[in-house]
Coordinates of C-alpha atoms in Angstrom, one line a residue:
X13 CA -30.3 -3.2 -6.8
X14 CA -29.6 -2.4 -1.8
X15 CA -28.3 0.3 -1.0
X16 CA -25.5 -0.7 0.5
X17 CA -21.9 1.0 1.0
X18 CA -18.7 0.2 2.3
X19 CA -16.2 2.3 4.1
X20 CA -12.7 2.7 2.5
X21 CA -9.7 2.5 4.9
X22 CA -5.9 2.9 3.3
X23 CA -3.8 0.4 0.9
X24 CA 0.2 0.0 1.4
X25 CA 2.3 -2.4 1.0
X26 CA -0.4 -4.7 -0.2
X27 CA -2.4 -4.2 2.3
X28 CA -6.3 -2.6 3.1
X29 CA -5.5 -0.9 7.0
X30 CA -6.8 1.5 9.3
X31 CA -4.8 5.3 9.6
X32 CA -2.4 5.4 12.2
X33 CA -4.8 7.8 14.2
X34 CA -7.9 6.2 13.2
X35 CA -9.2 8.8 12.5
X36 CA -11.3 8.8 9.7
X37 CA -14.2 11.3 7.5
X38 CA -17.5 11.2 6.9
X39 CA -19.1 10.1 2.6
X40 CA -22.6 11.7 1.6
X41 CA -24.7 10.8 -0.7
X42 CA -25.3 13.5 -3.5
X43 CA -28.8 12.5 -4.0
X44 CA -30.1 12.3 -0.2
X45 CA -27.2 13.9 2.0
X46 CA -27.4 11.4 3.1
X47 CA -24.3 9.9 5.5
X48 CA -23.8 6.4 4.2
X49 CA -19.2 5.7 5.2
X50 CA -16.2 6.5 6.2
X51 CA -13.6 6.8 4.9
X52 CA -9.7 6.7 6.7
X53 CA -7.2 10.0 7.1
X54 CA -4.2 9.4 7.6
X55 CA -1.1 11.1 8.7
X56 CA 2.3 11.7 8.4
X57 CA 3.4 7.7 9.9
X58 CA 0.8 7.0 7.3
X59 CA 2.9 8.5 4.9
X60 CA 6.1 7.6 5.5
X61 CA 4.4 3.8 5.7
X62 CA 3.6 4.6 2.0
X63 CA 6.6 5.8 0.7
X64 CA 8.3 3.1 1.9
X65 CA 6.2 0.3 0.5
X66 CA 6.3 2.2 -2.1
X67 CA 10.6 2.9 -3.3
X68 CA 10.7 -1.4 -2.2
X69 CA 7.5 -2.2 -4.9
X70 CA 9.5 0.3 -7.1
X71 CA 12.5 -1.5 -7.1
X72 CA 10.7 -5.5 -7.1
X73 CA 9.0 -3.9 -9.9
X74 CA 10.8 -1.3 -12.3
X75 CA 13.5 -5.6 -12.8
X76 CA 9.6 -7.1 -12.8
X77 CA 9.7 -8.3 -17.7
X78 CA 7.7 -5.4 -18.7
X79 CA 6.1 -8.7 -20.2
X80 CA 5.5 -10.1 -16.5
X81 CA 3.8 -7.0 -15.8
X82 CA 1.1 -7.9 -18.8
X83 CA -0.4 -10.2 -17.5
X84 CA -0.7 -8.6 -13.9
X85 CA -2.3 -5.4 -15.6
X86 CA -4.3 -7.4 -18.2
X87 CA -5.7 -10.3 -15.2
X88 CA -6.2 -6.6 -12.9
X89 CA -8.8 -5.7 -15.6
X90 CA -10.7 -8.6 -16.8
X91 CA -11.8 -8.7 -12.3
X92 CA -12.6 -5.6 -13.4
X93 CA -15.0 -6.1 -15.9
X94 CA -16.3 -9.0 -13.7
X95 CA -17.2 -6.2 -11.1
X96 CA -18.1 -3.6 -12.6
X97 CA -21.7 -4.1 -11.7
X98 CA -21.1 -3.5 -8.5
X99 CA -18.4 -1.5 -8.1
X100 CA -20.7 0.9 -10.7
X101 CA -22.8 1.0 -7.7
X102 CA -20.9 2.0 -5.8
X103 CA -19.7 4.7 -7.3
X104 CA -23.3 6.2 -8.2
X105 CA -23.8 5.9 -4.5
X106 CA -21.3 8.0 -3.3
X107 CA -20.7 10.1 -6.6
X108 CA -24.4 10.4 -7.7
X109 CA -23.9 10.3 -11.9
X110 CA -26.5 7.6 -13.4
X111 CA -26.0 3.9 -13.4
X112 CA -25.1 4.2 -16.7
X113 CA -22.2 6.5 -17.5
X114 CA -21.2 5.2 -13.7
X115 CA -21.2 1.8 -16.5
X116 CA -18.9 3.3 -18.7
X117 CA -16.5 4.5 -16.4
X118 CA -15.5 1.2 -14.9
X119 CA -15.6 -0.2 -18.5
X120 CA -13.1 2.1 -19.2
X121 CA -10.8 1.6 -16.3
X122 CA -9.8 -2.3 -17.6
X123 CA -9.1 -0.3 -21.3
X124 CA -7.1 1.3 -19.9
X125 CA -5.7 -1.3 -18.1
X126 CA -5.6 -3.8 -20.7
X127 CA -4.0 -0.8 -23.2
X128 CA -1.0 -0.1 -21.1
X129 CA -0.7 -3.6 -20.6
X130 CA 0.5 -4.3 -24.4
X131 CA 1.9 -0.3 -24.7
X132 CA 4.5 -1.3 -21.9
X133 CA 6.1 -3.6 -24.1
X134 CA 6.5 -1.3 -26.6
X135 CA 8.6 1.4 -24.7
X136 CA 11.7 1.0 -26.8
X137 CA 15.4 2.7 -26.5
X138 CA 17.0 3.1 -29.6
X139 CA 20.4 3.1 -30.9
X140 CA 21.8 6.0 -32.2
X141 CA 24.8 5.5 -35.1
X142 CA 27.6 6.8 -34.2
X143 CA 30.6 9.4 -36.2
X144 CA 33.6 6.2 -35.4
X145 CA 33.2 3.2 -35.4
X146 CA 34.2 1.6 -32.7
X147 CA 31.9 3.3 -30.6
X148 CA 28.4 1.8 -29.8
X149 CA 25.5 5.0 -28.9
X150 CA 22.0 4.1 -27.1
X151 CA 19.3 5.8 -26.4
X152 CA 18.6 3.8 -23.6
X153 CA 13.7 4.2 -21.8
X154 CA 14.2 3.5 -17.8
X155 CA 10.5 4.4 -15.0
X156 CA 10.9 7.3 -13.3
X157 CA 10.9 6.4 -10.2
X158 CA 8.3 6.3 -7.1
X159 CA 5.4 8.3 -8.8
X160 CA 2.3 10.6 -6.4
X161 CA -0.8 11.1 -7.6
X162 CA -3.8 13.3 -7.4
X163 CA -7.1 13.2 -8.5
X164 CA -10.4 14.6 -8.5
X165 CA -13.6 13.1 -7.2
X166 CA -15.7 14.7 -10.8
X167 CA -14.8 10.4 -12.9
X168 CA -13.5 8.6 -9.5
X169 CA -11.7 5.5 -11.3
X170 CA -11.2 6.8 -14.3
X171 CA -8.9 10.2 -13.7
X172 CA -7.4 7.8 -11.4
X173 CA -6.3 4.6 -13.5
X174 CA -4.8 6.8 -16.4
X175 CA -2.3 7.9 -13.7
X176 CA -1.9 4.3 -12.8
X177 CA -1.9 2.2 -15.4
X178 CA 0.7 5.0 -17.2
X179 CA 2.9 4.3 -14.0
X180 CA 3.2 0.4 -13.8
X181 CA 3.0 -0.3 -17.5
X182 CA 6.3 1.9 -17.6
X183 CA 7.7 0.0 -14.3
X184 CA 6.7 2.0 -12.0
X185 CA 5.1 2.3 -8.5
X186 CA 2.8 4.8 -7.1
X187 CA 0.4 6.8 -4.6
X188 CA -3.0 7.9 -5.3
X189 CA -3.7 10.4 -3.4
X190 CA -7.4 10.5 -3.8
X191 CA -10.8 11.9 -3.4
X192 CA -12.6 11.6 0.2
X193 CA -16.2 12.5 -2.1
X194 CA -16.0 8.9 -4.1
X195 CA -13.1 6.3 -2.0
X196 CA -15.1 3.5 -2.1
X197 CA -15.2 3.0 -6.1
X198 CA -11.3 3.8 -6.5
X199 CA -10.6 1.7 -3.9
X200 CA -12.8 -1.2 -5.3
X201 CA -9.9 -1.1 -8.6
X202 CA -6.9 -1.6 -5.8
X203 CA -9.0 -4.3 -5.0
X204 CA -8.7 -6.0 -8.6
X205 CA -5.4 -4.7 -8.4
X206 CA -4.6 -6.6 -5.6
X207 CA -6.0 -9.8 -6.5
X208 CA -4.6 -9.4 -9.5
X209 CA -1.3 -10.6 -7.5
X210 CA 0.5 -7.2 -8.0
X211 CA 3.2 -6.7 -6.0
X212 CA 3.0 -5.3 -2.8
X213 CA 4.0 -1.4 -2.7
X214 CA 3.2 -1.0 -6.2
X215 CA -0.1 0.7 -6.1
X216 CA -0.5 2.2 -2.5
X217 CA -3.8 4.7 -1.7
X218 CA -3.8 7.1 0.2
X219 CA -7.2 9.7 1.5
X220 CA -7.4 12.8 4.4
X221 CA -6.3 16.5 4.3
X222 CA -5.4 17.3 0.7
X223 CA -2.5 20.2 0.6
X224 CA -1.6 18.3 4.1
X225 CA -0.6 14.8 1.7
X226 CA 0.4 16.6 -1.1
X227 CA 2.9 19.1 -0.1
X228 CA 4.3 16.1 2.4
X229 CA 4.3 13.6 -0.6
X230 CA 5.7 16.0 -3.1
X231 CA 8.3 17.3 -0.9
X232 CA 9.2 14.0 -0.1
X233 CA 12.4 11.7 -2.1
X234 CA 11.7 9.2 -2.8
X235 CA 8.8 11.0 -5.0
X236 CA 10.2 11.5 -8.7
X237 CA 7.5 12.3 -10.2
X238 CA 4.1 14.6 -10.0
X239 CA 0.8 14.3 -11.5
X240 CA -3.0 16.5 -11.3
X241 CA -5.6 16.5 -12.3
X242 CA -8.0 19.5 -11.3
X243 CA -8.7 22.8 -10.7
X244 CA -6.2 25.4 -12.1
X245 CA -5.3 27.0 -9.7
X246 CA -4.5 24.5 -6.8
X247 CA -2.4 22.7 -10.4
X248 CA -0.6 26.0 -9.9
X249 CA -0.1 25.8 -6.4
X250 CA 1.1 22.2 -7.0
X251 CA 3.7 22.5 -9.6
X252 CA 4.9 25.4 -7.8
X253 CA 6.3 22.9 -4.7
X254 CA 6.4 20.5 -7.5
X255 CA 9.4 23.2 -9.2
X256 CA 11.0 24.2 -7.0
X257 CA 12.3 20.3 -6.0
X258 CA 12.8 20.2 -9.8
X259 CA 10.3 17.4 -10.1
X260 CA 8.1 16.2 -13.6
X261 CA 5.3 17.1 -13.5
X262 CA 2.0 15.5 -15.4
X263 CA -0.7 18.6 -15.0
X264 CA -4.4 18.3 -16.5
X265 CA -6.6 21.3 -14.8
X266 CA -9.3 23.0 -16.1
X267 CA -11.6 24.8 -18.5
X268 CA -13.5 26.6 -20.6
X269 CA -14.3 24.2 -23.9
X270 CA -15.5 26.3 -26.5
X271 CA -18.2 24.4 -28.9
X272 CA -18.6 25.8 -32.4
X273 CA -21.0 25.8 -34.8
X274 CA -21.3 26.9 -37.8
X275 CA -24.0 27.5 -41.2
X276 CA -22.8 24.6 -42.7
X277 CA -23.3 21.9 -40.3
X278 CA -25.8 18.8 -39.8
X279 CA -27.2 20.8 -36.6
X280 CA -29.6 18.6 -35.5
X281 CA -26.6 16.0 -35.0
X282 CA -24.9 19.1 -33.2
X283 CA -28.0 19.8 -31.3
X284 CA -28.0 16.4 -29.7
X285 CA -23.9 15.5 -29.3
X286 CA -23.5 18.5 -27.7
X287 CA -27.0 17.9 -25.5
X288 CA -25.4 14.9 -24.3
X289 CA -22.0 15.9 -24.1
X290 CA -22.5 19.1 -22.0
X291 CA -24.7 17.4 -19.2
X292 CA -23.2 14.1 -18.7
X293 CA -22.0 13.5 -15.6
X294 CA -23.8 17.0 -14.3
X295 CA -21.0 18.9 -16.6
X296 CA -19.3 18.5 -14.1
X297 CA -16.6 17.8 -16.4
X298 CA -12.8 19.4 -17.3
X299 CA -13.9 18.6 -21.2
X300 CA -17.8 20.1 -21.1
X301 CA -18.3 22.1 -23.9
X302 CA -19.3 25.5 -22.6
X303 CA -19.2 28.3 -24.5
X304 CA -21.3 27.6 -27.8
X305 CA -20.9 29.6 -30.7
X306 CA -23.5 29.2 -33.3
X307 CA -22.9 31.9 -36.8
X308 CA -26.4 34.2 -36.8
X309 CA -27.5 32.1 -39.8
X310 CA -28.8 28.8 -38.0
X311 CA -28.6 30.8 -34.7
X312 CA -32.3 30.6 -33.5
X313 CA -32.3 27.0 -34.8
X314 CA -29.5 25.8 -33.6
X315 CA -31.1 27.5 -29.7
X316 CA -34.7 26.3 -30.8
X317 CA -33.5 22.9 -30.7
X318 CA -31.3 23.1 -28.6
X319 CA -33.6 24.6 -25.6
X320 CA -35.5 21.4 -26.6
X321 CA -32.9 18.7 -25.1
X322 CA -31.8 20.2 -22.6
X323 CA -35.6 20.0 -21.0
X324 CA -36.6 16.8 -22.6
X325 CA -33.4 15.1 -19.5
X326 CA -34.6 13.3 -16.8
X327 CA -33.0 14.6 -13.1
X328 CA -33.0 12.1 -10.1
X329 CA -30.9 9.9 -8.8
X330 CA -28.2 7.4 -10.5
X331 CA -29.6 4.5 -9.2
X332 CA -34.2 4.8 -10.9
X333 CA -33.2 4.1 -15.0
X334 CA -34.5 6.9 -16.4
X335 CA -32.5 9.2 -14.9
X336 CA -30.0 10.8 -17.5
X337 CA -28.5 13.8 -15.2
X338 CA -27.2 12.6 -11.2
X339 CA -26.9 15.3 -8.2
X340 CA -24.7 18.3 -8.1
X341 CA -21.1 16.4 -6.2
X342 CA -21.8 18.9 -3.4
X343 CA -23.9 22.0 -2.3
X344 CA -20.9 24.2 -2.9
X345 CA -21.7 23.2 -6.7
X346 CA -24.9 24.0 -6.3
X347 CA -24.3 27.4 -4.6
X348 CA -22.0 28.2 -7.9
X349 CA -24.2 27.2 -10.0
X350 CA -26.7 29.5 -9.0
X351 CA -24.0 32.4 -8.5
X352 CA -23.1 32.3 -12.1
X353 CA -26.7 32.7 -13.3
X354 CA -27.4 35.9 -11.6
X355 CA -24.1 37.5 -12.2
X356 CA -25.4 36.5 -16.0
X357 CA -28.5 37.9 -15.3
X358 CA -27.5 41.5 -13.9
X359 CA -25.1 41.8 -17.0
X360 CA -28.3 41.4 -18.8
X361 CA -28.3 37.8 -19.9
X362 CA -31.5 35.7 -20.4
X363 CA -32.3 31.7 -18.8
X364 CA -34.1 29.8 -21.5
X365 CA -34.0 26.8 -19.7
X366 CA -33.3 25.7 -16.2
X367 CA -31.7 28.0 -14.3
X368 CA -33.2 26.4 -10.4
X369 CA -32.3 24.7 -8.0
X370 CA -34.3 21.3 -8.0
X371 CA -36.3 20.1 -4.8
X372 CA -34.9 20.4 -0.9
X373 CA -33.0 17.4 -0.8
X374 CA -29.8 16.5 -2.2
X375 CA -28.2 18.8 -4.4
X376 CA -29.4 19.1 -7.4
X377 CA -29.9 21.0 -10.4
X378 CA -32.1 22.1 -14.0
X379 CA -29.7 21.9 -17.0
X380 CA -29.2 25.2 -17.7
X381 CA -29.4 27.1 -20.9
X382 CA -27.9 31.2 -21.0
X383 CA -27.9 33.4 -23.8
X384 CA -27.0 36.7 -24.2
X385 CA -24.2 36.8 -21.7
X386 CA -21.7 39.5 -22.7
X387 CA -17.8 38.3 -22.7
X388 CA -17.2 40.2 -19.0
X389 CA -19.7 38.8 -17.1
X390 CA -18.4 35.6 -15.0
X391 CA -19.7 32.0 -16.2
X392 CA -18.0 33.4 -19.5
X393 CA -14.6 34.2 -18.4
X394 CA -14.7 30.9 -15.1
X395 CA -14.9 28.0 -15.3
X396 CA -19.1 26.4 -14.3
X397 CA -18.0 23.0 -14.1
X398 CA -21.9 21.8 -13.9
X399 CA -24.9 22.2 -16.1
X400 CA -24.9 25.5 -17.1
X401 CA -24.5 25.9 -21.4
X402 CA -23.8 29.3 -22.7
X403 CA -25.2 29.9 -25.8
X404 CA -23.7 33.1 -28.1
X405 CA -23.4 33.9 -31.9
X406 CA -21.3 35.2 -33.9
X407 CA -21.2 36.2 -38.1
X408 CA -17.6 35.1 -39.5
X409 CA -14.6 32.6 -38.4
X410 CA -12.7 34.5 -37.6
X411 CA -14.7 36.1 -34.9
X412 CA -15.3 32.5 -33.3
X413 CA -11.9 31.4 -33.2
X414 CA -11.3 34.9 -31.1
X415 CA -13.4 34.5 -29.0
X416 CA -11.9 30.5 -29.2
X417 CA -8.9 31.6 -28.1
X418 CA -9.8 34.9 -25.7
X419 CA -9.4 32.8 -22.2
X420 CA -6.3 31.7 -20.9
X421 CA -7.2 27.8 -20.6
X422 CA -6.9 25.9 -23.4
X423 CA -8.0 22.4 -22.4
X424 CA -10.4 21.0 -25.1
X425 CA -12.5 22.3 -27.5
X426 CA -15.6 22.2 -29.9
X427 CA -16.4 22.6 -33.8
X428 CA -19.2 21.0 -36.3
X429 CA -19.3 22.2 -39.6
X430 CA -18.9 20.6 -42.7
X431 CA -16.5 22.2 -44.3
X432 CA -12.9 20.6 -44.8
X433 CA -11.5 24.4 -45.3
X434 CA -12.9 25.5 -42.1
X435 CA -11.7 22.5 -40.4
X436 CA -8.5 22.8 -41.6
X437 CA -7.5 26.8 -40.5
X438 CA -9.4 25.4 -37.1
X439 CA -7.1 22.5 -36.1
X440 CA -4.4 24.9 -37.2
X441 CA -5.8 28.2 -35.4
X442 CA -7.2 26.6 -32.0
X443 CA -5.0 26.7 -29.3
X444 CA -5.8 23.7 -27.7
X445 CA -4.6 20.7 -26.6
X446 CA -7.4 18.9 -27.4
X447 CA -10.2 19.5 -30.9
X448 CA -13.3 17.1 -31.7
X449 CA -15.1 17.9 -35.5
X450 CA -18.2 16.9 -36.1
X451 CA -18.3 14.5 -32.7
X452 CA -17.1 13.8 -29.6
X453 CA -13.4 11.5 -29.1
X454 CA -11.4 12.4 -25.9
X455 CA -10.3 9.6 -22.9
X456 CA -9.4 7.2 -25.1
X457 CA -7.1 5.3 -23.4
X458 CA -5.5 4.8 -27.2
X459 CA -4.9 9.1 -27.9
X460 CA -2.9 11.5 -26.0
X461 CA -5.4 13.3 -23.5
X462 CA -4.0 16.8 -22.1
X463 CA -3.8 20.5 -22.4
X464 CA -2.2 23.9 -23.0
X465 CA -1.6 27.3 -21.3
X466 CA -3.6 27.7 -17.4
X467 CA -5.0 24.2 -18.5
X468 CA -2.1 22.1 -17.8
X469 CA 1.2 20.8 -19.9
X470 CA 1.5 17.3 -20.6
X471 CA -0.7 14.3 -21.7
X472 CA -2.2 10.6 -20.5
X473 CA -3.6 8.9 -22.9
X474 CA -1.7 7.6 -25.9
X475 CA 1.8 6.8 -26.1
X476 CA 2.1 10.6 -25.1
X477 CA 0.7 8.7 -21.7
X478 CA 3.4 6.4 -21.1
X479 CA 6.2 7.9 -21.6
X480 CA 5.5 10.7 -18.8
X481 CA 6.2 8.4 -16.9
X482 CA 10.3 7.2 -18.5
X483 CA 13.3 8.8 -18.5
X484 CA 15.9 9.0 -21.5
X485 CA 19.6 7.2 -20.9
X486 CA 22.0 8.4 -23.6
X487 CA 24.9 6.0 -22.8
X488 CA 28.2 6.0 -25.5
X489 CA 30.9 3.6 -25.4
X490 CA 33.5 3.0 -27.3
X491 CA 35.4 -0.2 -28.1

């Protein structure tokens, strides 16, 4: 593998363009802290051109038969699979995750396009039986219009692809404000869509100053729907902007996922799955398990095995085949980890594994396990978004459920138990958008993905993800 990294321009109306101002931003490799490329910085003139293109694209794409849309999306999926190795390499350079994780993300993008390509052919309306013989009642489904989507750097491809594929399948056009930290891997997806023959203006890609782009696009009358993935704080701000203009929104926001391990669980399996998923992408995952709640009877056993599994994780450059966890995204993430750990210790918490930055070059941090942390410590209330697992004990199921529901977040939760009765109770009482029991089965193309409470509302994935881009029109006709 070479280290060649492409610069990224804006994709507007089916073509790659230099911004009107000629401005650009630097892209860093988080494993080396070196500048590896440039990404174009859009201004108002670029946004205006994109809005016009997206409106034109919508007018054509919304009238394109669903079968034709499906064929183009499937062709794009095939191209992504063919190019997966190179796309994954680019992602490692700009985002840092291990190559095998980047490969999985890239191939999943193809699966998402393929699934929505088929589901878009089934966006059915319905006939409603009327009360009069001469009346016909129809519920019709129509694409909502031009979509503005805002996506983060932690999964630079798939956080965007879920939005792109859902919008395209419904017949919408979309403007994606991509992540400036990780632009080139996402740009490769747009290249695949363009090479597949997707109509000009249907998919558009901007980069720049997030606040400037979001405030301009959300307020613009051409945009009819907003989809955002990111922090709760920013999500609330964007939701308020959208609400003031009566724009439909989907918000996939932060989480602080509890992982409940009961005494009757298969402890070895729980340790293996939780360790793998806690430190995936260096913990920079919105559904990452964070609060590990372990029943007292098996607490010591679980902790010993989990610490051992944590200490065996190899941290390094994502292009090294031996690497199991790459660097954090930037120096701000490193600083946050250090602050959270220090705060935990000041409140009586104990570091059972890790807790330190690795080296002086690259944003590497040790996989960390902290115990005996009181509920008022920061890490028990703020999403760490990094490789910190906090392990606490509980005695009974009531206590576990109370702690799981204590925070205003409700994106994902996990549980390990061999009791169907326990599983049934957790299914009904845990306040979360997603609950995975005895495995991690989230974020598949065919399943809904979304949260409740401060973790947002609306779903991506599954039929629910398609619904988000469709409007309902009721037609009643008397003969």
